[in-house]
Amino acid sequence: MSMHRFSAAALPLLAALPLAGAQAAPLVQHASGPFEITIIPAGAPEKEGRTATARMALEKRYTGALAASGKGTMLTAVSDTKGSAAYVAIERVSGTLAGRKGSFVLQHAGTMRGGTSQATITIVPDSGTEELSGISGTLALTAVDGKHFYALDYTLGQ
């Protein structure tokens, strides 16, 4: 058998092998469920012009695949125009996620205009501890009939 024929026959086999140094993308996992939140004002709001700013403490209790507590600090700006506001927050989440123990930190940034809101909530890079070390992802929050729900899309790749 010539070298050329052997190489041609081996090409389909070689194409199926992972490249040296190549790593498969981590599998995105999903966790969702309800949560309860308590917001505690940290002093009186300060109003100047058309906007009041305030600082608040957050306490959350997540249930479902994320069985954890969250503690954080939130800063808000609320306009005197109904339905217009913004917030930022940092929240440490500690407990278990799909049976893995540890903690991670969430960064929140949200705005509301005319009653329509959008928020970006991201796991802070390299904030995972213990069995959640290497976690990354995003969290979405919704409210339906006064009840709150989370949807976490995450990977545990290093």
mmCIF file of C-alpha atoms in Angstrom:
data_model
loop_
_atom_site.group_PDB
_atom_site.id
_atom_site.type_symbol
_atom_site.label_atom_id
_atom_site.label_comp_id
_atom_site.label_asym_id
_atom_site.label_seq_id
_atom_site.Cartn_x
_atom_site.Cartn_y
_atom_site.Cartn_z
ATOM 1 C CA MET A 1 0.000 0.000 0.000
ATOM 2 C CA SER A 2 1.453 3.318 -0.959
ATOM 3 C CA MET A 3 1.790 6.163 1.558
ATOM 4 C CA HIS A 4 -0.689 8.221 -0.471
ATOM 5 C CA ARG A 5 -3.454 5.598 -0.201
ATOM 6 C CA PHE A 6 -2.890 5.148 3.546
ATOM 7 C CA SER A 7 -3.070 8.921 4.113
ATOM 8 C CA ALA A 8 -6.264 9.275 2.110
ATOM 9 C CA ALA A 9 -7.892 6.413 4.018
ATOM 10 C CA ALA A 10 -6.825 7.886 7.376
ATOM 11 C CA LEU A 11 -8.134 11.403 6.688
ATOM 12 C CA PRO A 12 -11.735 10.719 7.790
ATOM 13 C CA LEU A 13 -10.440 9.155 11.020
ATOM 14 C CA LEU A 14 -8.077 12.027 11.710
ATOM 15 C CA ALA A 15 -10.789 14.619 11.028
ATOM 16 C CA ALA A 16 -12.909 13.088 13.791
ATOM 17 C CA LEU A 17 -10.154 13.455 16.397
ATOM 18 C CA PRO A 18 -9.926 16.650 18.467
ATOM 19 C CA LEU A 19 -7.031 18.914 17.598
ATOM 20 C CA ALA A 20 -4.138 18.978 20.024
ATOM 21 C CA GLY A 21 -4.743 21.718 22.571
ATOM 22 C CA ALA A 22 -8.366 22.163 21.488
ATOM 23 C CA GLN A 23 -10.980 21.976 24.211
ATOM 24 C CA ALA A 24 -14.677 21.429 23.815
ATOM 25 C CA ALA A 25 -16.842 24.365 24.837
ATOM 26 C CA PRO A 26 -18.283 23.870 28.334
ATOM 27 C CA LEU A 27 -21.871 22.672 28.396
ATOM 28 C CA VAL A 28 -24.322 25.456 29.274
ATOM 29 C CA GLN A 29 -26.544 24.331 32.134
ATOM 30 C CA HIS A 30 -29.835 25.835 33.279
ATOM 31 C CA ALA A 31 -31.324 26.273 36.739
ATOM 32 C CA SER A 32 -34.599 28.002 37.528
ATOM 33 C CA GLY A 33 -37.072 28.470 40.315
ATOM 34 C CA PRO A 34 -38.677 30.974 42.651
ATOM 35 C CA PHE A 35 -36.976 33.377 45.018
ATOM 36 C CA GLU A 36 -38.013 35.727 47.778
ATOM 37 C CA ILE A 37 -36.462 39.146 48.233
ATOM 38 C CA THR A 38 -36.297 41.605 51.097
ATOM 39 C CA ILE A 39 -35.109 45.152 50.364
ATOM 40 C CA ILE A 40 -33.926 47.164 53.361
ATOM 41 C CA PRO A 41 -33.327 50.928 52.929
ATOM 42 C CA ALA A 42 -29.906 52.047 54.192
ATOM 43 C CA GLY A 43 -30.853 55.626 55.032
ATOM 44 C CA ALA A 44 -33.233 58.137 53.515
ATOM 45 C CA PRO A 45 -33.277 58.728 49.746
ATOM 46 C CA GLU A 46 -31.582 61.903 48.540
ATOM 47 C CA LYS A 47 -33.533 63.966 46.030
ATOM 48 C CA GLU A 48 -32.006 66.558 43.776
ATOM 49 C CA GLY A 49 -33.785 67.922 40.749
ATOM 50 C CA ARG A 50 -36.075 65.283 39.298
ATOM 51 C CA THR A 51 -34.258 62.207 40.634
ATOM 52 C CA ALA A 52 -34.005 60.496 44.013
ATOM 53 C CA THR A 53 -31.038 58.245 44.733
ATOM 54 C CA ALA A 54 -30.924 55.633 47.455
ATOM 55 C CA ARG A 55 -28.848 52.782 48.832
ATOM 56 C CA MET A 56 -30.425 49.515 49.978
ATOM 57 C CA ALA A 57 -29.445 46.131 51.354
ATOM 58 C CA LEU A 58 -30.743 43.037 49.561
ATOM 59 C CA GLU A 59 -31.545 39.683 51.111
ATOM 60 C CA LYS A 60 -32.752 36.846 48.902
ATOM 61 C CA ARG A 61 -33.727 33.220 49.344
ATOM 62 C CA TYR A 62 -33.447 31.113 46.172
ATOM 63 C CA THR A 63 -35.164 27.716 45.928
ATOM 64 C CA GLY A 64 -35.174 25.039 43.259
ATOM 65 C CA ALA A 65 -31.952 23.930 41.566
ATOM 66 C CA LEU A 66 -30.289 26.945 43.233
ATOM 67 C CA ALA A 67 -30.838 26.467 46.957
ATOM 68 C CA ALA A 68 -29.053 29.513 48.296
ATOM 69 C CA SER A 69 -29.173 32.843 50.037
ATOM 70 C CA GLY A 70 -28.150 36.111 48.448
ATOM 71 C CA LYS A 71 -26.895 39.230 50.215
ATOM 72 C CA GLY A 72 -25.986 42.439 48.514
ATOM 73 C CA THR A 73 -26.039 46.185 48.155
ATOM 74 C CA MET A 74 -28.142 48.070 45.615
ATOM 75 C CA LEU A 75 -27.959 51.697 44.471
ATOM 76 C CA THR A 76 -31.026 53.189 42.791
ATOM 77 C CA ALA A 77 -31.981 56.312 40.875
ATOM 78 C CA VAL A 78 -35.705 56.976 40.494
ATOM 79 C CA SER A 79 -36.986 59.775 38.291
ATOM 80 C CA ASP A 80 -40.174 61.706 39.026
ATOM 81 C CA THR A 81 -41.351 60.452 35.617
ATOM 82 C CA LYS A 82 -43.487 57.423 36.368
ATOM 83 C CA GLY A 83 -41.802 54.189 35.265
ATOM 84 C CA SER A 84 -38.278 55.620 34.835
ATOM 85 C CA ALA A 85 -35.476 54.355 37.081
ATOM 86 C CA ALA A 86 -32.139 52.564 37.202
ATOM 87 C CA TYR A 87 -30.251 50.319 39.605
ATOM 88 C CA VAL A 88 -26.899 48.631 40.077
ATOM 89 C CA ALA A 89 -26.128 45.968 42.649
ATOM 90 C CA ILE A 90 -23.528 43.475 43.791
ATOM 91 C CA GLU A 91 -24.865 40.276 45.357
ATOM 92 C CA ARG A 92 -23.041 37.293 46.889
ATOM 93 C CA VAL A 93 -24.978 34.029 46.423
ATOM 94 C CA SER A 94 -24.062 31.173 48.798
ATOM 95 C CA GLY A 95 -25.496 27.670 48.925
ATOM 96 C CA THR A 96 -25.824 24.809 46.455
ATOM 97 C CA LEU A 97 -26.373 24.787 42.706
ATOM 98 C CA ALA A 98 -27.458 21.435 41.267
ATOM 99 C CA GLY A 99 -25.999 19.797 44.371
ATOM 100 C CA ARG A 100 -22.632 21.635 44.178
ATOM 101 C CA LYS A 101 -21.723 23.683 47.241
ATOM 102 C CA GLY A 102 -20.107 27.109 47.035
ATOM 103 C CA SER A 103 -20.705 30.749 46.306
ATOM 104 C CA PHE A 104 -20.411 33.282 43.501
ATOM 105 C CA VAL A 105 -21.028 36.994 43.015
ATOM 106 C CA LEU A 106 -23.599 38.594 40.705
ATOM 107 C CA GLN A 107 -23.278 42.039 39.107
ATOM 108 C CA HIS A 108 -26.663 43.666 38.365
ATOM 109 C CA ALA A 109 -27.370 46.637 36.054
ATOM 110 C CA GLY A 110 -30.928 47.569 35.164
ATOM 111 C CA THR A 111 -32.982 50.383 33.699
ATOM 112 C CA MET A 112 -36.672 51.081 33.344
ATOM 113 C CA ARG A 113 -38.262 53.575 30.958
ATOM 114 C CA GLY A 114 -41.986 54.024 30.600
ATOM 115 C CA GLY A 115 -42.520 50.905 32.691
ATOM 116 C CA THR A 116 -40.442 48.694 30.373
ATOM 117 C CA SER A 117 -37.421 47.272 32.124
ATOM 118 C CA GLN A 118 -34.246 45.541 31.078
ATOM 119 C CA ALA A 119 -31.521 44.139 33.268
ATOM 120 C CA THR A 120 -28.178 42.486 32.761
ATOM 121 C CA ILE A 121 -27.095 40.203 35.584
ATOM 122 C CA THR A 122 -23.745 38.493 35.163
ATOM 123 C CA ILE A 123 -21.669 36.181 37.328
ATOM 124 C CA VAL A 124 -18.485 38.090 38.228
ATOM 125 C CA PRO A 125 -15.518 36.310 36.606
ATOM 126 C CA ASP A 126 -13.453 34.148 38.967
ATOM 127 C CA SER A 127 -15.835 34.745 41.895
ATOM 128 C CA GLY A 128 -16.885 31.088 42.285
ATOM 129 C CA THR A 129 -15.730 29.156 45.356
ATOM 130 C CA GLU A 130 -15.508 25.494 46.365
ATOM 131 C CA GLU A 131 -17.437 23.242 43.949
ATOM 132 C CA LEU A 132 -18.611 26.323 42.014
ATOM 133 C CA SER A 133 -15.081 27.431 41.198
ATOM 134 C CA GLY A 134 -14.856 28.409 37.531
ATOM 135 C CA ILE A 135 -18.562 29.230 37.229
ATOM 136 C CA SER A 136 -19.653 31.795 34.656
ATOM 137 C CA GLY A 137 -23.001 32.794 33.241
ATOM 138 C CA THR A 138 -26.008 35.067 33.397
ATOM 139 C CA LEU A 139 -29.154 35.319 35.480
ATOM 140 C CA ALA A 140 -32.581 36.584 34.422
ATOM 141 C CA LEU A 141 -35.259 37.678 36.884
ATOM 142 C CA THR A 142 -39.000 37.851 36.288
ATOM 143 C CA ALA A 143 -42.022 38.747 38.375
ATOM 144 C CA VAL A 144 -45.453 37.228 37.759
ATOM 145 C CA ASP A 145 -48.459 38.125 39.920
ATOM 146 C CA GLY A 146 -46.172 39.452 42.665
ATOM 147 C CA LYS A 147 -43.996 36.299 42.729
ATOM 148 C CA HIS A 148 -40.331 36.366 41.707
ATOM 149 C CA PHE A 149 -38.490 33.805 39.573
ATOM 150 C CA TYR A 150 -34.887 33.335 38.408
ATOM 151 C CA ALA A 151 -33.401 31.600 35.360
ATOM 152 C CA LEU A 152 -29.661 30.934 35.553
ATOM 153 C CA ASP A 153 -27.661 29.868 32.505
ATOM 154 C CA TYR A 154 -24.160 28.836 33.546
ATOM 155 C CA THR A 155 -21.065 26.795 32.799
ATOM 156 C CA LEU A 156 -18.636 25.276 35.268
ATOM 157 C CA GLY A 157 -15.653 25.152 32.900
ATOM 158 C CA GLN A 158 -12.309 26.312 34.206
#
